[in-house]
Tab-separated table of C-alpha atoms in Angstrom:
chain	number	residue	atom	x	y	z
Q	1	UNK	CA	-30.908	33.381	-90.816
Q	2	UNK	CA	-27.905	31.085	-91.191
Q	3	UNK	CA	-27.732	29.429	-94.583
Q	4	UNK	CA	-24.328	27.908	-95.346
Q	5	UNK	CA	-22.577	25.699	-92.840
Q	6	UNK	CA	-18.902	24.827	-93.254
Q	7	UNK	CA	-17.303	21.528	-92.386
Q	8	UNK	CA	-14.927	20.873	-90.734
Q	9	UNK	CA	-14.833	23.692	-88.195
Q	10	UNK	CA	-11.051	23.382	-88.057
Q	11	UNK	CA	-8.456	21.709	-90.259
Q	12	UNK	CA	-4.749	21.242	-89.637
Q	13	UNK	CA	-2.412	20.079	-92.415
Q	14	UNK	CA	1.228	20.199	-93.486
Q	15	UNK	CA	2.594	22.425	-96.212
Q	16	UNK	CA	2.284	20.791	-99.605
Q	17	UNK	CA	-0.871	18.874	-98.716
Q	18	UNK	CA	-4.276	19.612	-100.159
Q	19	UNK	CA	-7.008	21.171	-98.019
Q	20	UNK	CA	-10.686	20.489	-98.618
Q	21	UNK	CA	-13.493	22.408	-96.967
Q	22	UNK	CA	-17.176	21.776	-97.447
Q	23	UNK	CA	-20.254	23.946	-97.263
Q	24	UNK	CA	-23.826	22.724	-97.008
Q	25	UNK	CA	-26.945	24.831	-97.316
Q	26	UNK	CA	-30.649	24.346	-96.960
Q	27	UNK	CA	-32.552	26.163	-99.727
Q	28	UNK	CA	-32.004	26.715	-103.442
Q	29	UNK	CA	-29.449	29.404	-104.121
Q	30	UNK	CA	-28.627	31.924	-106.806
Q	31	UNK	CA	-24.885	31.715	-106.241
Q	32	UNK	CA	-22.328	30.674	-103.652
Q	33	UNK	CA	-19.138	32.529	-102.795
Q	34	UNK	CA	-16.022	31.667	-100.814
Q	35	UNK	CA	-14.142	34.239	-98.758
Q	36	UNK	CA	-10.934	34.121	-96.775
Q	37	UNK	CA	-10.134	35.962	-93.549
Q	38	UNK	CA	-6.690	36.288	-92.054
Q	39	UNK	CA	-6.694	36.557	-88.279
Q	40	UNK	CA	-8.153	39.870	-87.108
Q	41	UNK	CA	-8.593	41.229	-90.619
Q	42	UNK	CA	-11.422	41.766	-93.089
Q	43	UNK	CA	-12.706	39.140	-95.512
Q	44	UNK	CA	-11.341	38.790	-99.010
Q	45	UNK	CA	-13.351	37.361	-101.893
Q	46	UNK	CA	-11.907	34.193	-103.428
Q	47	UNK	CA	-14.374	32.824	-105.928
Q	48	UNK	CA	-18.050	32.941	-106.962
Q	49	UNK	CA	-19.913	29.999	-108.461
Q	50	UNK	CA	-23.409	30.375	-109.885
Q	51	UNK	CA	-26.167	27.828	-109.475
Q	52	UNK	CA	-25.849	26.690	-113.106
Q	53	UNK	CA	-22.105	26.042	-112.762
Q	54	UNK	CA	-20.552	22.867	-111.390
Q	55	UNK	CA	-16.875	23.709	-111.063
Q	56	UNK	CA	-14.600	26.756	-111.120
Q	57	UNK	CA	-10.874	27.175	-110.806
Q	58	UNK	CA	-8.708	30.067	-109.724
Q	59	UNK	CA	-5.000	29.396	-109.370
Q	60	UNK	CA	-4.624	26.737	-106.653
Q	61	UNK	CA	-8.313	26.947	-105.762
Q	62	UNK	CA	-10.976	24.633	-107.077
Q	63	UNK	CA	-14.628	25.053	-106.129
Q	64	UNK	CA	-17.380	22.587	-106.902
Q	65	UNK	CA	-21.119	22.997	-106.516
Q	66	UNK	CA	-23.634	20.171	-106.297
Q	67	UNK	CA	-27.099	21.722	-106.250
Q	68	UNK	CA	-28.800	18.319	-105.910
Q	69	UNK	CA	-26.964	17.766	-102.617
Q	70	UNK	CA	-27.011	21.466	-101.714
Q	71	UNK	CA	-23.299	21.447	-101.068
Q	72	UNK	CA	-20.072	23.025	-102.238
Q	73	UNK	CA	-16.429	22.257	-101.650
Q	74	UNK	CA	-13.314	24.400	-101.729
Q	75	UNK	CA	-10.053	22.617	-102.524
Q	76	UNK	CA	-6.731	24.354	-101.984
Q	77	UNK	CA	-3.942	22.399	-103.638
Q	78	UNK	CA	-0.300	22.351	-102.499
Q	79	UNK	CA	-1.061	24.372	-99.361
Q	80	UNK	CA	1.389	26.934	-98.035
Q	81	UNK	CA	1.813	28.364	-94.545
Q	82	UNK	CA	0.431	31.636	-95.946
Q	83	UNK	CA	-2.891	29.873	-96.618
Q	84	UNK	CA	-3.488	29.746	-92.866
Q	85	UNK	CA	-6.775	31.628	-92.403
Q	86	UNK	CA	-10.488	31.158	-91.876
Q	87	UNK	CA	-12.559	30.322	-94.925
Q	88	UNK	CA	-16.223	31.222	-95.234
Q	89	UNK	CA	-18.879	30.213	-97.684
Q	90	UNK	CA	-21.652	32.680	-98.390
Q	91	UNK	CA	-24.896	31.900	-100.154
Q	92	UNK	CA	-27.328	34.119	-101.971
Q	93	UNK	CA	-30.982	33.188	-102.262
Q	94	UNK	CA	-32.926	35.088	-104.904
Q	95	UNK	CA	-32.391	38.845	-104.563
Q	96	UNK	CA	-31.472	38.697	-100.893
Q	97	UNK	CA	-28.152	39.690	-99.428
Q	98	UNK	CA	-25.367	37.171	-98.865
Q	99	UNK	CA	-25.586	34.943	-95.805
Q	100	UNK	CA	-22.289	33.749	-94.366
Q	101	UNK	CA	-21.496	30.504	-92.609
Q	102	UNK	CA	-19.408	30.257	-89.449
Q	103	UNK	CA	-16.216	29.359	-91.246
Q	104	UNK	CA	-13.495	26.736	-91.316
Q	105	UNK	CA	-10.193	27.565	-89.604
Q	106	UNK	CA	-7.298	26.220	-91.661
Q	107	UNK	CA	-3.842	25.855	-90.150
Q	108	UNK	CA	-1.003	24.980	-92.512
Q	109	UNK	CA	2.189	24.022	-90.706
Q	110	UNK	CA	5.614	24.398	-92.340
N	1	UNK	CA	-8.010	48.207	-106.097
N	2	UNK	CA	-11.200	48.695	-104.156
N	3	UNK	CA	-10.619	50.242	-100.798
N	4	UNK	CA	-13.069	50.142	-97.929
N	5	UNK	CA	-11.756	52.142	-95.017
N	6	UNK	CA	-13.063	51.925	-91.492
N	7	UNK	CA	-12.067	54.966	-89.499
N	8	UNK	CA	-11.282	53.251	-86.193
N	9	UNK	CA	-9.530	49.940	-85.781
N	10	UNK	CA	-9.912	49.679	-82.017
N	11	UNK	CA	-12.368	51.487	-79.759
N	12	UNK	CA	-13.208	51.255	-76.071
N	13	UNK	CA	-16.468	52.882	-75.032
N	14	UNK	CA	-18.511	53.038	-71.859
N	15	UNK	CA	-21.977	51.584	-71.415
N	16	UNK	CA	-24.612	54.110	-72.463
N	17	UNK	CA	-22.334	56.097	-74.751
N	18	UNK	CA	-23.378	56.915	-78.298
N	19	UNK	CA	-20.899	55.318	-80.679
N	20	UNK	CA	-20.255	56.138	-84.318
N	21	UNK	CA	-18.434	53.732	-86.633
N	22	UNK	CA	-17.518	55.298	-89.947
N	23	UNK	CA	-16.858	53.603	-93.256
N	24	UNK	CA	-15.782	55.046	-96.595
N	25	UNK	CA	-15.381	53.296	-99.950
N	26	UNK	CA	-13.597	54.732	-102.948
N	27	UNK	CA	-15.106	52.765	-105.845
N	28	UNK	CA	-18.479	54.466	-106.281
N	29	UNK	CA	-20.284	51.326	-105.102
N	30	UNK	CA	-24.051	51.485	-104.784
N	31	UNK	CA	-24.334	48.992	-101.925
N	32	UNK	CA	-22.835	49.203	-98.465
N	33	UNK	CA	-23.171	46.840	-95.531
N	34	UNK	CA	-22.465	46.589	-91.819
N	35	UNK	CA	-21.821	43.168	-90.295
N	36	UNK	CA	-20.794	42.098	-86.847
N	37	UNK	CA	-18.632	39.047	-86.268
N	38	UNK	CA	-18.621	37.051	-83.062
N	39	UNK	CA	-16.847	33.776	-82.222
N	40	UNK	CA	-19.087	30.816	-82.951
N	41	UNK	CA	-21.737	32.969	-84.625
N	42	UNK	CA	-19.980	33.978	-87.824
N	43	UNK	CA	-20.934	37.148	-89.668
N	44	UNK	CA	-24.367	38.614	-89.143
N	45	UNK	CA	-25.814	41.454	-91.190
N	46	UNK	CA	-26.909	44.483	-89.199
N	47	UNK	CA	-28.009	46.933	-91.916
N	48	UNK	CA	-27.346	47.551	-95.564
N	49	UNK	CA	-27.930	50.399	-97.978
N	50	UNK	CA	-28.425	50.189	-101.749
N	51	UNK	CA	-28.473	53.926	-102.387
N	52	UNK	CA	-27.929	57.268	-100.699
N	53	UNK	CA	-30.412	57.817	-97.865
N	54	UNK	CA	-31.800	54.295	-98.370
N	55	UNK	CA	-31.382	51.616	-95.720
N	56	UNK	CA	-32.682	48.140	-95.041
N	57	UNK	CA	-32.586	46.117	-91.846
N	58	UNK	CA	-30.490	43.005	-91.783
N	59	UNK	CA	-30.748	40.075	-89.390
N	60	UNK	CA	-29.820	41.898	-86.168
N	61	UNK	CA	-30.717	45.624	-86.391
N	62	UNK	CA	-31.851	46.041	-82.788
N	63	UNK	CA	-29.763	48.589	-80.905
N	64	UNK	CA	-28.245	49.997	-84.090
N	65	UNK	CA	-29.044	52.647	-86.657
N	66	UNK	CA	-27.257	53.740	-89.825
N	67	UNK	CA	-26.784	56.835	-91.918
N	68	UNK	CA	-25.877	57.216	-95.572
N	69	UNK	CA	-25.862	60.859	-96.564
N	70	UNK	CA	-23.222	60.440	-99.283
N	71	UNK	CA	-22.674	57.537	-101.628
N	72	UNK	CA	-19.172	56.787	-100.377
N	73	UNK	CA	-19.903	56.913	-96.658
N	74	UNK	CA	-21.943	54.577	-94.445
N	75	UNK	CA	-22.073	55.103	-90.706
N	76	UNK	CA	-23.151	52.671	-88.025
N	77	UNK	CA	-24.535	54.208	-84.852
N	78	UNK	CA	-24.953	52.553	-81.494
N	79	UNK	CA	-27.464	54.832	-79.782
N	80	UNK	CA	-26.651	53.610	-76.278
N	81	UNK	CA	-23.797	51.132	-76.222
N	82	UNK	CA	-24.190	47.986	-74.152
N	83	UNK	CA	-21.682	45.307	-73.213
N	84	UNK	CA	-23.367	42.768	-75.499
N	85	UNK	CA	-22.399	44.978	-78.431
N	86	UNK	CA	-18.719	44.247	-77.802
N	87	UNK	CA	-17.708	42.729	-81.111
N	88	UNK	CA	-15.813	43.116	-84.349
N	89	UNK	CA	-17.699	45.250	-86.858
N	90	UNK	CA	-17.076	44.867	-90.558
N	91	UNK	CA	-18.097	47.335	-93.225
N	92	UNK	CA	-18.388	46.199	-96.833
N	93	UNK	CA	-19.463	47.457	-100.221
N	94	UNK	CA	-20.463	46.066	-103.608
N	95	UNK	CA	-21.206	47.327	-107.070
N	96	UNK	CA	-24.523	47.413	-108.878
N	97	UNK	CA	-27.149	44.747	-108.399
N	98	UNK	CA	-27.182	42.970	-105.053
N	99	UNK	CA	-27.242	39.647	-106.887
N	100	UNK	CA	-24.069	37.863	-107.871
N	101	UNK	CA	-21.557	40.559	-107.081
N	102	UNK	CA	-18.411	40.416	-104.991
N	103	UNK	CA	-18.468	42.105	-101.604
N	104	UNK	CA	-15.375	44.072	-100.576
N	105	UNK	CA	-14.659	44.314	-96.879
N	106	UNK	CA	-12.850	46.799	-94.698
N	107	UNK	CA	-10.296	45.699	-92.111
N	108	UNK	CA	-12.791	45.716	-89.257
N	109	UNK	CA	-13.339	47.753	-86.106
N	110	UNK	CA	-12.911	46.078	-82.743
N	111	UNK	CA	-15.333	47.633	-80.279
N	112	UNK	CA	-15.167	46.950	-76.568
N	113	UNK	CA	-17.972	48.302	-74.378
N	114	UNK	CA	-17.125	48.425	-70.676
């Protein structure tokens, strides 16, 4: 069953700009994770935020979680062409396995 | 670094063939997963395993089976391949408890069934 849903489906920005992607979900979660996928490759874990956390940072990445709105956002600051990829949120409900959304395609132009 | 290796990057098989997709991880992870990824549908879990010889169905197990005889190896089997199984297949693994742990993915196997 599909849990997280990313928005927008696609995002095109210039290098140096910030990129914001959102993820909404339907039921209470244990944790939410963001993954990145370069074209035709496997997914790479970016960051995990637990349900009792509101914000986490990792380098140029900032993730927020609003459990009252059942939503999360991923902010990439000062984007680079190398950030071009698809970004997926994945939610975990209780002791179940992760459920992935359909992803946001980010294009960063030089 | 964790390494999840999928044995075949690209495969072309005929309808009705039995297909084996192999996956090996080198970090002694308890959990292993098989997903398929299709445009517009995202990643969908086919099967996962939390221990040797243990397996659990995911969201779309029909037409697939799995085998985990050794901790490091998880095989996905298409008993009789069909064209609607043309997809990208991703193997993954994780350590310990299923809850709150990072999943490490392989590079994917592109399967075309003709």
